[in-house]
């Protein structure tokens, strides 16, 4: 099978390419090599054996060239950031996905499968339970609430504290521009795929971590940020109170999910959660990274918060487990494998400090009101 991988030079994409090559597939990569992820704008060495196209998923001609000969598509290319450039999320993540289907229909190009990467971000603040008023999906926490350092959502009916629970595929409620764009992108894919006979699956990834995660990419995950601060002699910055609950996915588990839905007949027409299965607080994660790096420092929990962050989100993976998928990577393995990779890489610039400064300057990272 000849598989086109968009975003194939990136963190997830490069691992997908490796897996496809191991299975004997032919691979084409379409990637814009954006400087936020690839500071030197060059192709990674590991892609020397594949057809490489430097192009943009918002450009019709780039899609035309990349799709030539493709029997399947793994569409990973996306725009991610915390800045307020909302239209760019829609342009890249939504229009780029719609353009893929537009061209497949226009060219009458038969493909065996399209796999579209979505995100846990479609669940917004997450799912919760009130003992008296049942399951709830809170709206975004208000600016006033965040400024006071009141981090947890409350029941809309009685104001009582809510108990977070796993998010299932049935109730996406995105609360930031990235989540909105990913839900719209997967909606284009699944709806147009069904309408035009293009077998399609979507994967809502939880936070994927592991080797090759670009230290230059401010959106690439909390592990990158923690390690970057510690390597440069700083305490790892933890937003809010650090008690946010998350699940983190080892890159190999994300790749096994892609491999599964790329071929499984029962995966067509559905969105699947892909999560690590282990609920961890951000503070616990920071402490685990400090221990793994032999540091006696304490996490920096100083009242910073980040607009667009969600509170408690982890994924119910029953739907993809029913197809035979199981996560195997632990948090310990995620940290170990990333550290082994980053320790072998050149120190480079202090990307973590630059990213934090940029977010603070842009008003994305803020501080709770003094005296609260």
PDB file of C-alpha atoms in Angstrom, residues 94-321:
ATOM      1  CA  UNK A  94     -10.518  22.686   8.871  1.00  0.00           C
ATOM      2  CA  UNK A  95      -9.978  23.986   5.331  1.00  0.00           C
ATOM      3  CA  UNK A  96      -6.912  21.769   4.933  1.00  0.00           C
ATOM      4  CA  UNK A  97      -8.962  18.670   5.792  1.00  0.00           C
ATOM      5  CA  UNK A  98     -11.881  19.723   3.609  1.00  0.00           C
ATOM      6  CA  UNK A  99      -9.468  20.274   0.721  1.00  0.00           C
ATOM      7  CA  UNK A 100      -8.212  16.695   1.015  1.00  0.00           C
ATOM      8  CA  UNK A 101     -11.736  15.343   0.516  1.00  0.00           C
ATOM      9  CA  UNK A 102     -12.504  17.885  -2.194  1.00  0.00           C
ATOM     10  CA  UNK A 103      -9.571  16.614  -4.233  1.00  0.00           C
ATOM     11  CA  UNK A 104     -10.260  12.934  -3.588  1.00  0.00           C
ATOM     12  CA  UNK A 105     -13.792  13.447  -4.912  1.00  0.00           C
ATOM     13  CA  UNK A 106     -12.682  15.691  -7.787  1.00  0.00           C
ATOM     14  CA  UNK A 107     -10.037  13.206  -8.932  1.00  0.00           C
ATOM     15  CA  UNK A 108     -12.277  10.179  -8.303  1.00  0.00           C
ATOM     16  CA  UNK A 109      -9.255   8.763  -6.490  1.00  0.00           C
ATOM     17  CA  UNK A 110      -9.984   5.465  -4.762  1.00  0.00           C
ATOM     18  CA  UNK A 111      -8.329   5.110  -1.359  1.00  0.00           C
ATOM     19  CA  UNK A 112      -8.488   2.217   1.048  1.00  0.00           C
ATOM     20  CA  UNK A 113      -8.542   4.404   4.158  1.00  0.00           C
ATOM     21  CA  UNK A 114      -8.110   7.945   5.443  1.00  0.00           C
ATOM     22  CA  UNK A 115      -7.046   8.305   9.079  1.00  0.00           C
ATOM     23  CA  UNK A 116      -7.481  11.813  10.478  1.00  0.00           C
ATOM     24  CA  UNK A 117      -5.778  12.930  13.678  1.00  0.00           C
ATOM     25  CA  UNK A 118      -8.115  14.663  16.091  1.00  0.00           C
ATOM     26  CA  UNK A 119      -7.516  15.538  19.724  1.00  0.00           C
ATOM     27  CA  UNK A 120      -8.672  15.130  23.292  1.00  0.00           C
ATOM     28  CA  UNK A 121      -9.019  18.934  23.138  1.00  0.00           C
ATOM     29  CA  UNK A 122     -12.506  18.395  21.678  1.00  0.00           C
ATOM     30  CA  UNK A 123     -13.662  17.620  25.244  1.00  0.00           C
ATOM     31  CA  UNK A 124     -12.980  21.111  26.553  1.00  0.00           C
ATOM     32  CA  UNK A 125     -13.077  21.319  30.344  1.00  0.00           C
ATOM     33  CA  UNK A 126     -13.899  17.615  30.476  1.00  0.00           C
ATOM     34  CA  UNK A 127     -16.778  15.526  31.819  1.00  0.00           C
ATOM     35  CA  UNK A 128     -18.030  15.716  35.411  1.00  0.00           C
ATOM     36  CA  UNK A 129     -20.601  14.251  37.750  1.00  0.00           C
ATOM     37  CA  UNK A 130     -22.727  16.025  40.329  1.00  0.00           C
ATOM     38  CA  UNK A 131     -24.204  13.695  42.983  1.00  0.00           C
ATOM     39  CA  UNK A 132     -27.566  15.450  42.729  1.00  0.00           C
ATOM     40  CA  UNK A 133     -27.725  16.739  39.156  1.00  0.00           C
ATOM     41  CA  UNK A 134     -25.904  14.108  37.133  1.00  0.00           C
ATOM     42  CA  UNK A 135     -23.362  14.278  34.336  1.00  0.00           C
ATOM     43  CA  UNK A 136     -22.245  17.712  33.153  1.00  0.00           C
ATOM     44  CA  UNK A 137     -19.963  19.262  30.542  1.00  0.00           C
ATOM     45  CA  UNK A 138     -19.042  22.712  31.872  1.00  0.00           C
ATOM     46  CA  UNK A 139     -18.461  25.728  29.641  1.00  0.00           C
ATOM     47  CA  UNK A 140     -15.062  27.452  29.664  1.00  0.00           C
ATOM     48  CA  UNK A 141     -14.039  28.785  33.049  1.00  0.00           C
ATOM     49  CA  UNK A 142     -14.472  32.547  33.095  1.00  0.00           C
ATOM     50  CA  UNK A 143     -11.603  35.033  33.089  1.00  0.00           C
ATOM     51  CA  UNK A 144     -12.842  36.321  36.458  1.00  0.00           C
ATOM     52  CA  UNK A 145     -12.806  32.823  37.959  1.00  0.00           C
ATOM     53  CA  UNK A 146      -9.288  32.113  36.702  1.00  0.00           C
ATOM     54  CA  UNK A 147      -7.985  35.481  37.911  1.00  0.00           C
ATOM     55  CA  UNK A 148      -9.191  34.569  41.419  1.00  0.00           C
ATOM     56  CA  UNK A 149      -7.435  31.216  41.288  1.00  0.00           C
ATOM     57  CA  UNK A 150     -10.681  29.248  41.481  1.00  0.00           C
ATOM     58  CA  UNK A 151      -9.682  26.397  39.238  1.00  0.00           C
ATOM     59  CA  UNK A 152     -12.431  23.784  39.377  1.00  0.00           C
ATOM     60  CA  UNK A 153     -15.824  24.028  37.670  1.00  0.00           C
ATOM     61  CA  UNK A 154     -18.934  23.871  39.826  1.00  0.00           C
ATOM     62  CA  UNK A 155     -22.354  22.363  39.236  1.00  0.00           C
ATOM     63  CA  UNK A 156     -24.468  24.664  37.074  1.00  0.00           C
ATOM     64  CA  UNK A 157     -27.575  23.816  39.122  1.00  0.00           C
ATOM     65  CA  UNK A 158     -26.409  23.867  42.749  1.00  0.00           C
ATOM     66  CA  UNK A 159     -22.874  25.282  42.713  1.00  0.00           C
ATOM     67  CA  UNK A 160     -21.470  22.199  44.461  1.00  0.00           C
ATOM     68  CA  UNK A 161     -18.056  20.777  43.543  1.00  0.00           C
ATOM     69  CA  UNK A 162     -18.083  18.374  40.595  1.00  0.00           C
ATOM     70  CA  UNK A 163     -16.280  15.045  40.399  1.00  0.00           C
ATOM     71  CA  UNK A 164     -14.353  14.654  37.129  1.00  0.00           C
ATOM     72  CA  UNK A 165     -14.807  11.503  35.092  1.00  0.00           C
ATOM     73  CA  UNK A 166     -13.546  10.043  31.806  1.00  0.00           C
ATOM     74  CA  UNK A 167     -14.645  11.672  28.550  1.00  0.00           C
ATOM     75  CA  UNK A 168     -16.334   9.444  25.985  1.00  0.00           C
ATOM     76  CA  UNK A 169     -16.628   9.987  22.243  1.00  0.00           C
ATOM     77  CA  UNK A 170     -20.331  10.848  22.548  1.00  0.00           C
ATOM     78  CA  UNK A 171     -19.957  14.315  24.075  1.00  0.00           C
ATOM     79  CA  UNK A 172     -17.361  16.635  22.474  1.00  0.00           C
ATOM     80  CA  UNK A 173     -17.636  20.189  23.842  1.00  0.00           C
ATOM     81  CA  UNK A 174     -14.498  22.116  22.743  1.00  0.00           C
ATOM     82  CA  UNK A 175     -13.667  25.313  24.612  1.00  0.00           C
ATOM     83  CA  UNK A 176     -10.628  26.675  22.753  1.00  0.00           C
ATOM     84  CA  UNK A 177      -9.785  27.405  19.123  1.00  0.00           C
ATOM     85  CA  UNK A 178      -7.662  24.302  18.669  1.00  0.00           C
ATOM     86  CA  UNK A 179     -10.363  21.986  20.027  1.00  0.00           C
ATOM     87  CA  UNK A 180     -13.036  23.676  17.917  1.00  0.00           C
ATOM     88  CA  UNK A 181     -10.923  23.284  14.773  1.00  0.00           C
ATOM     89  CA  UNK A 182     -10.113  19.628  15.454  1.00  0.00           C
ATOM     90  CA  UNK A 183     -13.775  18.751  15.984  1.00  0.00           C
ATOM     91  CA  UNK A 184     -14.703  20.598  12.803  1.00  0.00           C
ATOM     92  CA  UNK A 185     -11.901  18.852  10.905  1.00  0.00           C
ATOM     93  CA  UNK A 186     -12.986  15.385  11.980  1.00  0.00           C
ATOM     94  CA  UNK A 187     -16.604  16.306  11.171  1.00  0.00           C
ATOM     95  CA  UNK A 188     -15.601  17.200   7.616  1.00  0.00           C
ATOM     96  CA  UNK A 189     -13.683  13.940   7.347  1.00  0.00           C
ATOM     97  CA  UNK A 190     -16.294  11.568   8.754  1.00  0.00           C
ATOM     98  CA  UNK A 191     -19.278  13.250   7.086  1.00  0.00           C
ATOM     99  CA  UNK A 192     -17.719  13.730   3.663  1.00  0.00           C
ATOM    100  CA  UNK A 193     -16.122  10.310   3.867  1.00  0.00           C
ATOM    101  CA  UNK A 194     -19.490   8.694   4.464  1.00  0.00           C
ATOM    102  CA  UNK A 195     -21.184  10.795   1.790  1.00  0.00           C
ATOM    103  CA  UNK A 196     -18.641  10.028  -0.918  1.00  0.00           C
ATOM    104  CA  UNK A 197     -17.612   6.486  -0.065  1.00  0.00           C
ATOM    105  CA  UNK A 198     -14.166   7.360   1.304  1.00  0.00           C
ATOM    106  CA  UNK A 199     -13.451   4.990   4.233  1.00  0.00           C
ATOM    107  CA  UNK A 200     -12.450   7.276   7.095  1.00  0.00           C
ATOM    108  CA  UNK A 201     -11.496   6.986  10.759  1.00  0.00           C
ATOM    109  CA  UNK A 202     -10.611   9.727  13.263  1.00  0.00           C
ATOM    110  CA  UNK A 203      -8.362   9.352  16.298  1.00  0.00           C
ATOM    111  CA  UNK A 204      -8.834  11.678  19.273  1.00  0.00           C
ATOM    112  CA  UNK A 205      -5.385  11.495  20.803  1.00  0.00           C
ATOM    113  CA  UNK A 206      -4.721  12.255  24.431  1.00  0.00           C
ATOM    114  CA  UNK A 207      -1.416  14.008  25.172  1.00  0.00           C
ATOM    115  CA  UNK A 208       1.196  12.038  23.215  1.00  0.00           C
ATOM    116  CA  UNK A 209       4.728  12.061  24.614  1.00  0.00           C
ATOM    117  CA  UNK A 210       8.044  10.477  23.690  1.00  0.00           C
ATOM    118  CA  UNK A 211      11.241  10.697  21.631  1.00  0.00           C
ATOM    119  CA  UNK A 212      11.485  13.249  18.781  1.00  0.00           C
ATOM    120  CA  UNK A 213       9.105  15.702  20.449  1.00  0.00           C
ATOM    121  CA  UNK A 214      10.487  19.005  19.218  1.00  0.00           C
ATOM    122  CA  UNK A 215      11.961  21.082  22.064  1.00  0.00           C
ATOM    123  CA  UNK A 216      11.269  24.159  19.918  1.00  0.00           C
ATOM    124  CA  UNK A 217       7.508  23.557  19.771  1.00  0.00           C
ATOM    125  CA  UNK A 218       5.729  25.318  22.635  1.00  0.00           C
ATOM    126  CA  UNK A 219       2.617  23.200  22.103  1.00  0.00           C
ATOM    127  CA  UNK A 220       4.385  19.841  22.084  1.00  0.00           C
ATOM    128  CA  UNK A 221       3.565  18.861  25.640  1.00  0.00           C
ATOM    129  CA  UNK A 222       4.310  19.303  29.292  1.00  0.00           C
ATOM    130  CA  UNK A 223       7.226  16.851  29.325  1.00  0.00           C
ATOM    131  CA  UNK A 224       9.180  19.000  26.890  1.00  0.00           C
ATOM    132  CA  UNK A 225       8.556  22.056  29.069  1.00  0.00           C
ATOM    133  CA  UNK A 226       9.488  20.364  32.343  1.00  0.00           C
ATOM    134  CA  UNK A 227      12.693  18.913  30.940  1.00  0.00           C
ATOM    135  CA  UNK A 228      13.634  22.205  29.290  1.00  0.00           C
ATOM    136  CA  UNK A 229      13.304  24.160  32.537  1.00  0.00           C
ATOM    137  CA  UNK A 230      15.235  21.582  34.573  1.00  0.00           C
ATOM    138  CA  UNK A 231      18.048  21.284  32.001  1.00  0.00           C
ATOM    139  CA  UNK A 232      18.591  25.038  32.249  1.00  0.00           C
ATOM    140  CA  UNK A 233      18.641  25.114  36.044  1.00  0.00           C
ATOM    141  CA  UNK A 234      15.081  26.278  36.639  1.00  0.00           C
ATOM    142  CA  UNK A 235      12.182  24.779  38.516  1.00  0.00           C
ATOM    143  CA  UNK A 236       9.532  23.270  36.209  1.00  0.00           C
ATOM    144  CA  UNK A 237       6.627  25.674  35.797  1.00  0.00           C
ATOM    145  CA  UNK A 238       3.255  24.203  36.760  1.00  0.00           C
ATOM    146  CA  UNK A 239       0.103  26.106  35.820  1.00  0.00           C
ATOM    147  CA  UNK A 240      -2.894  26.595  38.119  1.00  0.00           C
ATOM    148  CA  UNK A 241      -2.456  24.415  41.220  1.00  0.00           C
ATOM    149  CA  UNK A 242      -1.011  21.393  39.434  1.00  0.00           C
ATOM    150  CA  UNK A 243      -3.944  19.202  40.414  1.00  0.00           C
ATOM    151  CA  UNK A 244      -5.307  19.037  36.867  1.00  0.00           C
ATOM    152  CA  UNK A 245      -5.858  15.396  35.925  1.00  0.00           C
ATOM    153  CA  UNK A 246      -4.679  14.117  32.558  1.00  0.00           C
ATOM    154  CA  UNK A 247      -3.802  10.913  30.755  1.00  0.00           C
ATOM    155  CA  UNK A 248      -0.593  10.764  28.747  1.00  0.00           C
ATOM    156  CA  UNK A 249      -0.046   8.458  25.791  1.00  0.00           C
ATOM    157  CA  UNK A 250       3.269   6.840  24.880  1.00  0.00           C
ATOM    158  CA  UNK A 251       4.102   7.453  21.230  1.00  0.00           C
ATOM    159  CA  UNK A 252       4.224   3.719  20.503  1.00  0.00           C
ATOM    160  CA  UNK A 253       0.608   3.367  21.674  1.00  0.00           C
ATOM    161  CA  UNK A 254      -0.478   6.232  19.425  1.00  0.00           C
ATOM    162  CA  UNK A 255       1.266   4.551  16.495  1.00  0.00           C
ATOM    163  CA  UNK A 256      -0.335   1.172  17.214  1.00  0.00           C
ATOM    164  CA  UNK A 257      -3.740   2.899  17.121  1.00  0.00           C
ATOM    165  CA  UNK A 258      -2.950   4.397  13.704  1.00  0.00           C
ATOM    166  CA  UNK A 259      -1.843   0.986  12.406  1.00  0.00           C
ATOM    167  CA  UNK A 260      -5.026  -0.612  13.726  1.00  0.00           C
ATOM    168  CA  UNK A 261      -7.589   1.788  12.242  1.00  0.00           C
ATOM    169  CA  UNK A 262      -5.680   2.034   8.969  1.00  0.00           C
ATOM    170  CA  UNK A 263      -6.748  -1.531   8.201  1.00  0.00           C
ATOM    171  CA  UNK A 264      -9.519  -2.648  10.586  1.00  0.00           C
ATOM    172  CA  UNK A 265     -12.870  -2.927   8.736  1.00  0.00           C
ATOM    173  CA  UNK A 266     -14.884  -1.943  11.823  1.00  0.00           C
ATOM    174  CA  UNK A 267     -12.983   1.330  12.268  1.00  0.00           C
ATOM    175  CA  UNK A 268     -14.635   3.064   9.312  1.00  0.00           C
ATOM    176  CA  UNK A 269     -16.918   5.994  10.035  1.00  0.00           C
ATOM    177  CA  UNK A 270     -15.990   6.416  13.692  1.00  0.00           C
ATOM    178  CA  UNK A 271     -13.945   8.625  15.992  1.00  0.00           C
ATOM    179  CA  UNK A 272     -11.888   6.841  18.642  1.00  0.00           C
ATOM    180  CA  UNK A 273     -10.300   8.058  21.849  1.00  0.00           C
ATOM    181  CA  UNK A 274      -6.642   7.070  22.186  1.00  0.00           C
ATOM    182  CA  UNK A 275      -5.368   7.556  25.740  1.00  0.00           C
ATOM    183  CA  UNK A 276      -2.795   6.164  28.094  1.00  0.00           C
ATOM    184  CA  UNK A 277      -5.199   4.682  30.618  1.00  0.00           C
ATOM    185  CA  UNK A 278      -3.372   6.130  33.643  1.00  0.00           C
ATOM    186  CA  UNK A 279      -4.775   9.283  35.267  1.00  0.00           C
ATOM    187  CA  UNK A 280      -2.018  11.583  36.564  1.00  0.00           C
ATOM    188  CA  UNK A 281      -2.003  15.107  37.959  1.00  0.00           C
ATOM    189  CA  UNK A 282       0.312  17.653  36.374  1.00  0.00           C
ATOM    190  CA  UNK A 283       2.045  18.072  39.730  1.00  0.00           C
ATOM    191  CA  UNK A 284       2.684  14.330  39.959  1.00  0.00           C
ATOM    192  CA  UNK A 285       4.149  14.436  36.472  1.00  0.00           C
ATOM    193  CA  UNK A 286       6.490  17.304  37.371  1.00  0.00           C
ATOM    194  CA  UNK A 287       7.684  15.466  40.459  1.00  0.00           C
ATOM    195  CA  UNK A 288       8.295  12.292  38.418  1.00  0.00           C
ATOM    196  CA  UNK A 289      10.395  14.217  35.894  1.00  0.00           C
ATOM    197  CA  UNK A 290      12.416  15.891  38.653  1.00  0.00           C
ATOM    198  CA  UNK A 291      13.112  12.513  40.223  1.00  0.00           C
ATOM    199  CA  UNK A 292      14.088  10.953  36.895  1.00  0.00           C
ATOM    200  CA  UNK A 293      16.542  13.805  36.268  1.00  0.00           C
ATOM    201  CA  UNK A 294      18.025  13.565  39.768  1.00  0.00           C
ATOM    202  CA  UNK A 295      16.876  17.024  40.810  1.00  0.00           C
ATOM    203  CA  UNK A 296      15.932  18.020  44.357  1.00  0.00           C
ATOM    204  CA  UNK A 297      14.091  21.143  43.177  1.00  0.00           C
ATOM    205  CA  UNK A 298      10.406  21.735  43.809  1.00  0.00           C
ATOM    206  CA  UNK A 299       7.891  22.459  41.032  1.00  0.00           C
ATOM    207  CA  UNK A 300       7.177  26.160  40.475  1.00  0.00           C
ATOM    208  CA  UNK A 301       3.499  26.499  41.433  1.00  0.00           C
ATOM    209  CA  UNK A 302       3.171  30.256  41.696  1.00  0.00           C
ATOM    210  CA  UNK A 303      -0.309  31.147  40.485  1.00  0.00           C
ATOM    211  CA  UNK A 304       0.348  31.238  36.767  1.00  0.00           C
ATOM    212  CA  UNK A 305      -2.433  30.050  34.514  1.00  0.00           C
ATOM    213  CA  UNK A 306      -2.796  29.701  30.764  1.00  0.00           C
ATOM    214  CA  UNK A 307      -5.841  30.829  28.792  1.00  0.00           C
ATOM    215  CA  UNK A 308      -7.330  27.981  26.810  1.00  0.00           C
ATOM    216  CA  UNK A 309      -6.180  25.269  29.198  1.00  0.00           C
ATOM    217  CA  UNK A 310      -8.705  22.701  30.309  1.00  0.00           C
ATOM    218  CA  UNK A 311      -9.125  21.442  33.847  1.00  0.00           C
ATOM    219  CA  UNK A 312      -9.609  17.675  34.186  1.00  0.00           C
ATOM    220  CA  UNK A 313      -9.592  15.614  30.984  1.00  0.00           C
ATOM    221  CA  UNK A 314      -8.864  11.973  30.394  1.00  0.00           C
ATOM    222  CA  UNK A 315     -10.248   9.559  27.843  1.00  0.00           C
ATOM    223  CA  UNK A 316     -12.573   6.600  27.957  1.00  0.00           C
ATOM    224  CA  UNK A 317     -10.947   4.232  25.434  1.00  0.00           C
ATOM    225  CA  UNK A 318     -13.569   1.457  25.476  1.00  0.00           C
ATOM    226  CA  UNK A 319     -14.488   2.008  21.825  1.00  0.00           C
ATOM    227  CA  UNK A 320     -11.015   1.370  20.395  1.00  0.00           C
ATOM    228  CA  UNK A 321     -10.318  -1.353  22.967  1.00  0.00           C
TER     229      UNK A 321
END
